[in-house]
Coordinates of C-alpha atoms and ligand atoms in Angstrom, one line a residue:
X369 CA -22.4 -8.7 -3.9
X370 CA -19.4 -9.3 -6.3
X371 CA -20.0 -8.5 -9.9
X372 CA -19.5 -11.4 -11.9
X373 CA -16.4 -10.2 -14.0
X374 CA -15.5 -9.9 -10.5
X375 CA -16.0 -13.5 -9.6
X376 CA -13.5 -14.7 -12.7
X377 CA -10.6 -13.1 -10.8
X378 CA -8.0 -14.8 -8.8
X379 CA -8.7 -12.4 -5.8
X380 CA -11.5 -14.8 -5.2
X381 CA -11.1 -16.5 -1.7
X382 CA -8.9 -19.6 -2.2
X383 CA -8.8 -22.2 0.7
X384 CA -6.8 -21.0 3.6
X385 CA -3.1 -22.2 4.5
X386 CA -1.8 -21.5 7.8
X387 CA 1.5 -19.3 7.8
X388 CA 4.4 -20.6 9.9
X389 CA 3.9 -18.9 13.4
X390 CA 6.8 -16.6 13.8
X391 CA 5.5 -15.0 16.8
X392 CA 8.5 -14.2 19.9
X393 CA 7.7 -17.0 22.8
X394 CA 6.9 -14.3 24.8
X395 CA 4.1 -12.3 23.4
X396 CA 0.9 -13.9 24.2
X397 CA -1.5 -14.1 20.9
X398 CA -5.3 -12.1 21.6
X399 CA -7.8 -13.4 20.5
X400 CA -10.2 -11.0 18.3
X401 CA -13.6 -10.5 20.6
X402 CA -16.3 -11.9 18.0
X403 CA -19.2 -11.4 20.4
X404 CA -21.7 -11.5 17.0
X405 CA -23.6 -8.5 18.2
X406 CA -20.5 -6.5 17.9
X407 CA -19.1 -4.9 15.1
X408 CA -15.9 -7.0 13.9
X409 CA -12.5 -5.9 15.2
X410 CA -9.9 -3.9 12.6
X411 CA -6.8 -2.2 12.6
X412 CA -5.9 0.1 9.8
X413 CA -2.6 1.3 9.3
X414 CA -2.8 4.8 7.3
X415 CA -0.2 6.8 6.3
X416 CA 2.0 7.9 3.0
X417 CA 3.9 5.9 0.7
X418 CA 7.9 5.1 2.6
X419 CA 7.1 5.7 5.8
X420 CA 7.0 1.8 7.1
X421 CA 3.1 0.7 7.2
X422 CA 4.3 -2.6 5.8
X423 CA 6.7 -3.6 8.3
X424 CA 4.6 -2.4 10.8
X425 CA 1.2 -4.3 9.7
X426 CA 3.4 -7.6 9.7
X427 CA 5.0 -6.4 13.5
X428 CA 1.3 -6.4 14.2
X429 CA 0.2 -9.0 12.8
X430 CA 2.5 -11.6 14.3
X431 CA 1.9 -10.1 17.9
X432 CA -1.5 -10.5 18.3
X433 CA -1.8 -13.3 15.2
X434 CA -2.8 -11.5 12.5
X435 CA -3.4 -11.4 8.6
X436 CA -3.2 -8.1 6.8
X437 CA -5.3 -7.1 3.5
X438 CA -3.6 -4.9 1.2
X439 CA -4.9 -1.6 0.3
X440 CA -2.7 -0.2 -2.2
X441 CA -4.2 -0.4 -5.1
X442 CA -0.7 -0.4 -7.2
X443 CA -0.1 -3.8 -5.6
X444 CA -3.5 -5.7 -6.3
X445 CA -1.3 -6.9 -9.0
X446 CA 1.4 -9.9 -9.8
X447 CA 4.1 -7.7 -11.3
X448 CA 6.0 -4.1 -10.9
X449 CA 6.9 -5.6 -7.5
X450 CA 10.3 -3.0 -7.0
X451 CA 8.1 -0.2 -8.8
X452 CA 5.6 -0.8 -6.7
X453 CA 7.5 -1.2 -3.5
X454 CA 5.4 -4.5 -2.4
X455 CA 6.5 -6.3 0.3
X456 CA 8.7 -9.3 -0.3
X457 CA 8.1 -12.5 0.3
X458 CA 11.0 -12.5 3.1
X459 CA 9.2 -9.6 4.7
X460 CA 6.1 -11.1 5.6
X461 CA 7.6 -13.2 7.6
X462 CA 5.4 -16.3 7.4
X463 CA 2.1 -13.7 7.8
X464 CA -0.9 -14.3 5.4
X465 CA -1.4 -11.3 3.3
X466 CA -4.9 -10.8 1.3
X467 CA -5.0 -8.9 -2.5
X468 CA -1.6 -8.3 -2.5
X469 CA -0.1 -9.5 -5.9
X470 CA -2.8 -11.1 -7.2
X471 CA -4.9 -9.8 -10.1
X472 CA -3.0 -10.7 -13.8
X473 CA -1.5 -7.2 -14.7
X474 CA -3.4 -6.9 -17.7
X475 CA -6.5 -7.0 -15.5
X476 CA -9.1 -4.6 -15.8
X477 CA -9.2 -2.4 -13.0
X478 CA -10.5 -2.9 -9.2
X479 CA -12.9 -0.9 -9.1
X480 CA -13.4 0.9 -5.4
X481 CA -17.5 -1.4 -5.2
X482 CA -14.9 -4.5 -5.5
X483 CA -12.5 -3.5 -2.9
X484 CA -15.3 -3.4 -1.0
X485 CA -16.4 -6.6 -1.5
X486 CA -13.6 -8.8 -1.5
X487 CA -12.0 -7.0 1.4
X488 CA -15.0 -7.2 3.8
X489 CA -14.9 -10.8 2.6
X490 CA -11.6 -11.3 3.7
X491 CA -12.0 -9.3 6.9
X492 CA -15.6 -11.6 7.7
X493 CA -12.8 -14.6 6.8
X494 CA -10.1 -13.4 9.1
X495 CA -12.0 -12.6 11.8
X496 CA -14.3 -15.9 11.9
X497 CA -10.8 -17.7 12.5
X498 CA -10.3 -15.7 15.5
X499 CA -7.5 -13.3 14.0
X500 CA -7.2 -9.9 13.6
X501 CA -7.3 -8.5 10.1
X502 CA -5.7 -5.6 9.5
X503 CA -5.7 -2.8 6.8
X504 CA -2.4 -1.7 5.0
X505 CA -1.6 0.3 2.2
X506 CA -2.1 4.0 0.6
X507 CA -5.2 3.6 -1.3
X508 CA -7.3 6.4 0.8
X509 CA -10.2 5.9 -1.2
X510 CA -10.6 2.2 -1.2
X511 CA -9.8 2.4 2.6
X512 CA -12.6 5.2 2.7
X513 CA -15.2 2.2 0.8
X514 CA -14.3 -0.7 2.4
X515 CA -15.0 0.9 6.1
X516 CA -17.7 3.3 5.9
X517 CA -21.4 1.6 6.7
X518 CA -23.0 3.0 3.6
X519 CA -20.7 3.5 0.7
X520 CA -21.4 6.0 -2.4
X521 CA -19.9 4.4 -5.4
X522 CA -20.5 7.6 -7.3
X523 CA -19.4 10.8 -5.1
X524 CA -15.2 11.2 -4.9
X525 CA -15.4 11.3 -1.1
X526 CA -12.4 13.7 -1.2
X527 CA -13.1 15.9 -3.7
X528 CA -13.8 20.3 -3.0
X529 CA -16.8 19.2 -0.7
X530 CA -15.7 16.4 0.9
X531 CA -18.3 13.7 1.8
X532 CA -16.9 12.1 4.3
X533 CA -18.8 9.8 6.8
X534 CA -17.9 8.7 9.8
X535 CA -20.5 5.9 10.5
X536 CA -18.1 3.1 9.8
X537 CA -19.2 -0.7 9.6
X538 CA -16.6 -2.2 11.9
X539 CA -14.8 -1.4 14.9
X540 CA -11.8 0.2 13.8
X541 CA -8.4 1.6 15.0
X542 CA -6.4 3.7 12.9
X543 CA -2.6 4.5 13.4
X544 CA -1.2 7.2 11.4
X545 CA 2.4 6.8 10.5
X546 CA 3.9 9.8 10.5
X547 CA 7.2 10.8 9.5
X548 CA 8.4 14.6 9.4
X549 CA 8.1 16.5 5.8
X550 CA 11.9 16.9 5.4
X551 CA 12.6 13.7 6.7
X552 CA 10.0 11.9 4.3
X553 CA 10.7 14.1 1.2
X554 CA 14.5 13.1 1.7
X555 CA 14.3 9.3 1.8
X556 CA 11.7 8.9 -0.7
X557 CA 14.0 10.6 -3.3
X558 CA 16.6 8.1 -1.7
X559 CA 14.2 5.1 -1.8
X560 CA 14.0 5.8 -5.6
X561 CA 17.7 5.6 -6.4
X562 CA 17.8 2.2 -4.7
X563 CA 14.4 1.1 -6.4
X564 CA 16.3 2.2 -9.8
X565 CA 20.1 0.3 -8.3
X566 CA 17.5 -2.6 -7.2
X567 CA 16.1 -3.5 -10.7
X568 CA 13.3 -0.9 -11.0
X569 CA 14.8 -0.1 -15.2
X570 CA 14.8 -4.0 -16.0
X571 CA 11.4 -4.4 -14.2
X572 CA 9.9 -1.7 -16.5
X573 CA 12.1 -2.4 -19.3
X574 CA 10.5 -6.1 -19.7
X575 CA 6.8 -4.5 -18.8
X576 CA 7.2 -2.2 -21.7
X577 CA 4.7 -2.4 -24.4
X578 CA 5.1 -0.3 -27.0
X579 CA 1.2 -0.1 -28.6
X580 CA 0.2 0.6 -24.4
X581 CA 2.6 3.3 -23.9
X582 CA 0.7 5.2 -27.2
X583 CA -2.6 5.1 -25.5
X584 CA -3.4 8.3 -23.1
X585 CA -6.0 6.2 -21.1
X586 CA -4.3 4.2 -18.3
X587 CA -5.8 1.5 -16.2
X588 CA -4.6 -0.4 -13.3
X589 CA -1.2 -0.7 -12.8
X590 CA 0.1 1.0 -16.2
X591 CA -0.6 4.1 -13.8
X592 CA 1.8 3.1 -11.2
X593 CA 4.3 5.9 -10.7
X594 CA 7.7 5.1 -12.9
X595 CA 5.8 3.3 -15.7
X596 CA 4.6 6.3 -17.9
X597 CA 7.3 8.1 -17.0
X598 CA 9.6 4.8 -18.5
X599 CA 7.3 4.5 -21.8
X600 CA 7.8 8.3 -22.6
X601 CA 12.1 7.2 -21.9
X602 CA 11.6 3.8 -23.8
X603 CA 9.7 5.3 -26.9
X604 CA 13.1 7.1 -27.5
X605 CA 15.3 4.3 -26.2
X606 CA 13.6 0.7 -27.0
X607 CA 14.7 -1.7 -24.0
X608 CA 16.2 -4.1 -26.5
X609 CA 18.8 -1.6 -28.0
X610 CA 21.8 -1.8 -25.4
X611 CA 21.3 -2.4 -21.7
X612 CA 25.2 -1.3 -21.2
X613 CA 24.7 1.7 -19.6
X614 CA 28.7 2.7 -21.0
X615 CA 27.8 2.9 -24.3
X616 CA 25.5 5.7 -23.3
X617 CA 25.7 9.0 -24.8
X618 CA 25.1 12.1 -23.0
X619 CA 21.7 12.6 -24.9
X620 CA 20.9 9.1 -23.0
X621 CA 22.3 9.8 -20.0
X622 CA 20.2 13.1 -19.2
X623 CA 17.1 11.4 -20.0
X624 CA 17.3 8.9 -18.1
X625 CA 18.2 11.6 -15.3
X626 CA 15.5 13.2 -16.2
X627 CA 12.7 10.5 -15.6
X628 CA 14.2 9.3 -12.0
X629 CA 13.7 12.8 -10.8
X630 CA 10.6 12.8 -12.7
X631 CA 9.6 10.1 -10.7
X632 CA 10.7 11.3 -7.3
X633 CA 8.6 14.1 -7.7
X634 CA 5.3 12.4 -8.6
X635 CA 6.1 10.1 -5.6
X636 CA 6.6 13.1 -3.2
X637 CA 3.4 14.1 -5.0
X638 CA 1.5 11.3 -4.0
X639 CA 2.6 11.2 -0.3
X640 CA 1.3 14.7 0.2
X641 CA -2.1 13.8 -1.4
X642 CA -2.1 10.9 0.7
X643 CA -1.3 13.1 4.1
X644 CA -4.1 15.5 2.7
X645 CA -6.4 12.1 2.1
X646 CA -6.1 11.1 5.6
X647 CA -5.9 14.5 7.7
X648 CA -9.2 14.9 5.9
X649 CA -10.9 11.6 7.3
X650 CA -9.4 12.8 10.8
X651 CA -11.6 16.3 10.7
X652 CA -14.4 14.2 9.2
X653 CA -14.4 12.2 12.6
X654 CA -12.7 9.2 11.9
X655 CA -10.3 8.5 15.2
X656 CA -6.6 8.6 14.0
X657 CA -4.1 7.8 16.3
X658 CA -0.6 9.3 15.1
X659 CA 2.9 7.4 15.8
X660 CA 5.9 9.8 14.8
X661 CA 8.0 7.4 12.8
X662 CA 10.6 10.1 12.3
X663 CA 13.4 8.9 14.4
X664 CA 13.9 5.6 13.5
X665 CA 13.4 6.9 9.6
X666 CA 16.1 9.7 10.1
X667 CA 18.5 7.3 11.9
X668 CA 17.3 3.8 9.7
X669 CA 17.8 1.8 12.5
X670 CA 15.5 -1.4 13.2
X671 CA 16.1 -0.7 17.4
X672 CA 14.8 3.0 16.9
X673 CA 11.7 1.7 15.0
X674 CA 11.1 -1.2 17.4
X675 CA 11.5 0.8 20.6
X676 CA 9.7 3.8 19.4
X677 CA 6.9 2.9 16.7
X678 CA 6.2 -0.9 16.9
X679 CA 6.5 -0.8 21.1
X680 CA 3.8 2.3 20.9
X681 CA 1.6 0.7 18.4
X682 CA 1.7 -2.6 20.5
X683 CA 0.4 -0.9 23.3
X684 CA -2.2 0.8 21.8
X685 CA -3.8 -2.3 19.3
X686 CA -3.7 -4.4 22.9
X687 CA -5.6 -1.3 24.8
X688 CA -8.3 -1.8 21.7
X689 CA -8.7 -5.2 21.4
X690 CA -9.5 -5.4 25.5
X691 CA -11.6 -2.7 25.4
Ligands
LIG2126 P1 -7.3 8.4 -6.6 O1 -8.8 8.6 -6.3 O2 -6.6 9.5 -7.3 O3 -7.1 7.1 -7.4 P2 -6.4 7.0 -4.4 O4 -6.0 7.5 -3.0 O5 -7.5 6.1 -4.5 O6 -6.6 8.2 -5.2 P3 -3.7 6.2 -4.8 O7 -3.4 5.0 -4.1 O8 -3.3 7.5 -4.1 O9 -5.2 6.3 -5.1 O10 -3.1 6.2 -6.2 C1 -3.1 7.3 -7.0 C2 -1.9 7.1 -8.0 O11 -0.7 7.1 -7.3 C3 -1.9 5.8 -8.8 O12 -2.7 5.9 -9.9 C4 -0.4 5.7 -9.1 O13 -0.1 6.6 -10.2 C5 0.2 6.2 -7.9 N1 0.5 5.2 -6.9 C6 -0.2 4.8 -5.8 N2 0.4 3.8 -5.2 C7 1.4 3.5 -5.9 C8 2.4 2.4 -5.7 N3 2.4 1.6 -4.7 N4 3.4 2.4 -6.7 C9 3.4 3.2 -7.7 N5 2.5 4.2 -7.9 C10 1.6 4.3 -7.0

């Protein structure tokens, strides 16, 4: 049941408006089986940060009419948008998206229990309109509660001893995207440079707060990667003191430097815990089917990643839904 500072939030279920239907003529829309004995129908899209489970969740979704719940929990919230790599509004293409952007920043944080919730409230939501709801986003332990049938608020399901269960309360298939170590390590420290050349330094220069950045606990999205690394840069160089980056000095210069690789390496940091997160579900029994997304990342070509990931993926989530 939802906690009652829970039921103040905005990720409360608000009435339901139907996207714009951008789905190609010829693809024919599934219906979601919801024989009520059954176990409701989900498709989770796992993988680490870069590697395309966005655009993929919304190639899904508007093939076989689906809405997709956000399980990142860096983008529960309305703000950091570049930092946080959420998807744009153009990107969704007219597909409904659940949690994504909605919690004030200065929220107190989701806890995993609430994930749980909300999510499987969405899900019961999607599904009794006949869609398909499906999971996407790096959070491996709120993916871990919101699916398993008896969830341990209390044990870190991935910690030394892993408790991972694979009794899970819905029918679900997962698809790994995975993209080669090289191949993923390179474009993520290229992702950043256009995060930073996209607005990433204003985005965290007007999120700065100077009494926030002097506490050591972090909550929510404070602890998204680029915004302690910015507060430790901003402390030194307040935001408000010259945004000309030619009247820089060299002291200036190298700091800055210094926090974008900061930040490339806590985000190639994270994408190997996330890898670890999820190769550790697979040899706990949970059914991962992996799509190599390497190609069409090496080349960056929309016709490599249509023909090769979204064609595959297709395939497969039709196979599950008529089984
Ligand atoms: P944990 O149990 O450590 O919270 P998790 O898998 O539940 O692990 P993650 O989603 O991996 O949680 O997030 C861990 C940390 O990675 C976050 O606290 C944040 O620093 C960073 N992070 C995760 N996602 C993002 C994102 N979209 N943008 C920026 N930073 C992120």
């Amino acid at each position: 049941e939802l906690t009652s500072t829970f039921v103040s939030r905005s990720l409360v279920p608000t009435t339901y408006t139907r996207p714009p239907q951008l789905r190609p003529k010829s693809i024919v829309p599934m219906t979601v089986c919801m024989d009520q004995s059954r176990k409701e129908k989900v498709v989770v899209i796992m993988g680490a940060t870069g590697t395309g489970k966005s655009r993929l969740s919304v190639g899904l979704a508007a093939r076989f009419s689906g809405e997709i719940i956000n399980s990142d929990k860096m983008q529960f919230y309305n703000g950091l948008e570049i930092a946080t790599n959420q998807i744009t509004i153009p990107e969704r293409c007219g597909v409904a998206h659940h949690l994504l952007g909605e919690l004030p920043v200065d929220d107190s944080e989701l806890t995993a229990s609430e994930f749980r919730s909300v999510a499987s409230r969405s899900i019961s939501e999607i599904s009794s309109r006949g869609k398909l709801p499906i999971i996407a986003g790096g959070s491996n332990s709120f993916v871990h509660a919101l699916l398993v049938d008896r969830f341990d608020p209390v044990t870190n399901p991935f910690s030394s001893k892993p408790s991972i269960s694979s009794e899970l309360r819905y029918d679900c298939f997962f698809l790994l995207v995975d993209v080669s170590a090289s191949v993923l390590y390179h474009y993520l420290s290229k992702r950043v440079d256009q995060m930073m050349e996209s607005g990433m330094f204003e985005e965290l220069a007007s999120f700065y707060n100077p009494r926030n950045s002097r506490s050591t606990i972090r909550t929510g999205i404070h602890q998204a990667i680029g915004v302690p690394e910015f507060d430790r840069y901003f402390g030194v160089y307040p935001p408000e003191k010259s945004h000309n980056v030619f009247e820089w000095d060299q002291a200036r210069k190298a700091a800055y430097e210094e926090v974008v690789h900061e930040i490339k390496d806590n985000t190639w940091r994270l994408a190997k815990k996330q890898i670890e997160r999820i190769m550790m579900l697979r040899s706990s029994g949970w059914e991962i089917h992996r799509l190599d997304a390497t190609a069409s990342l090496r080349a960056s070509s929309r016709e490599v990643w249509e023909n090769k990931v979204l064609r595959e993926s297709v395939k497969n989530v039709k196979r599950f839904l008529l089984k």
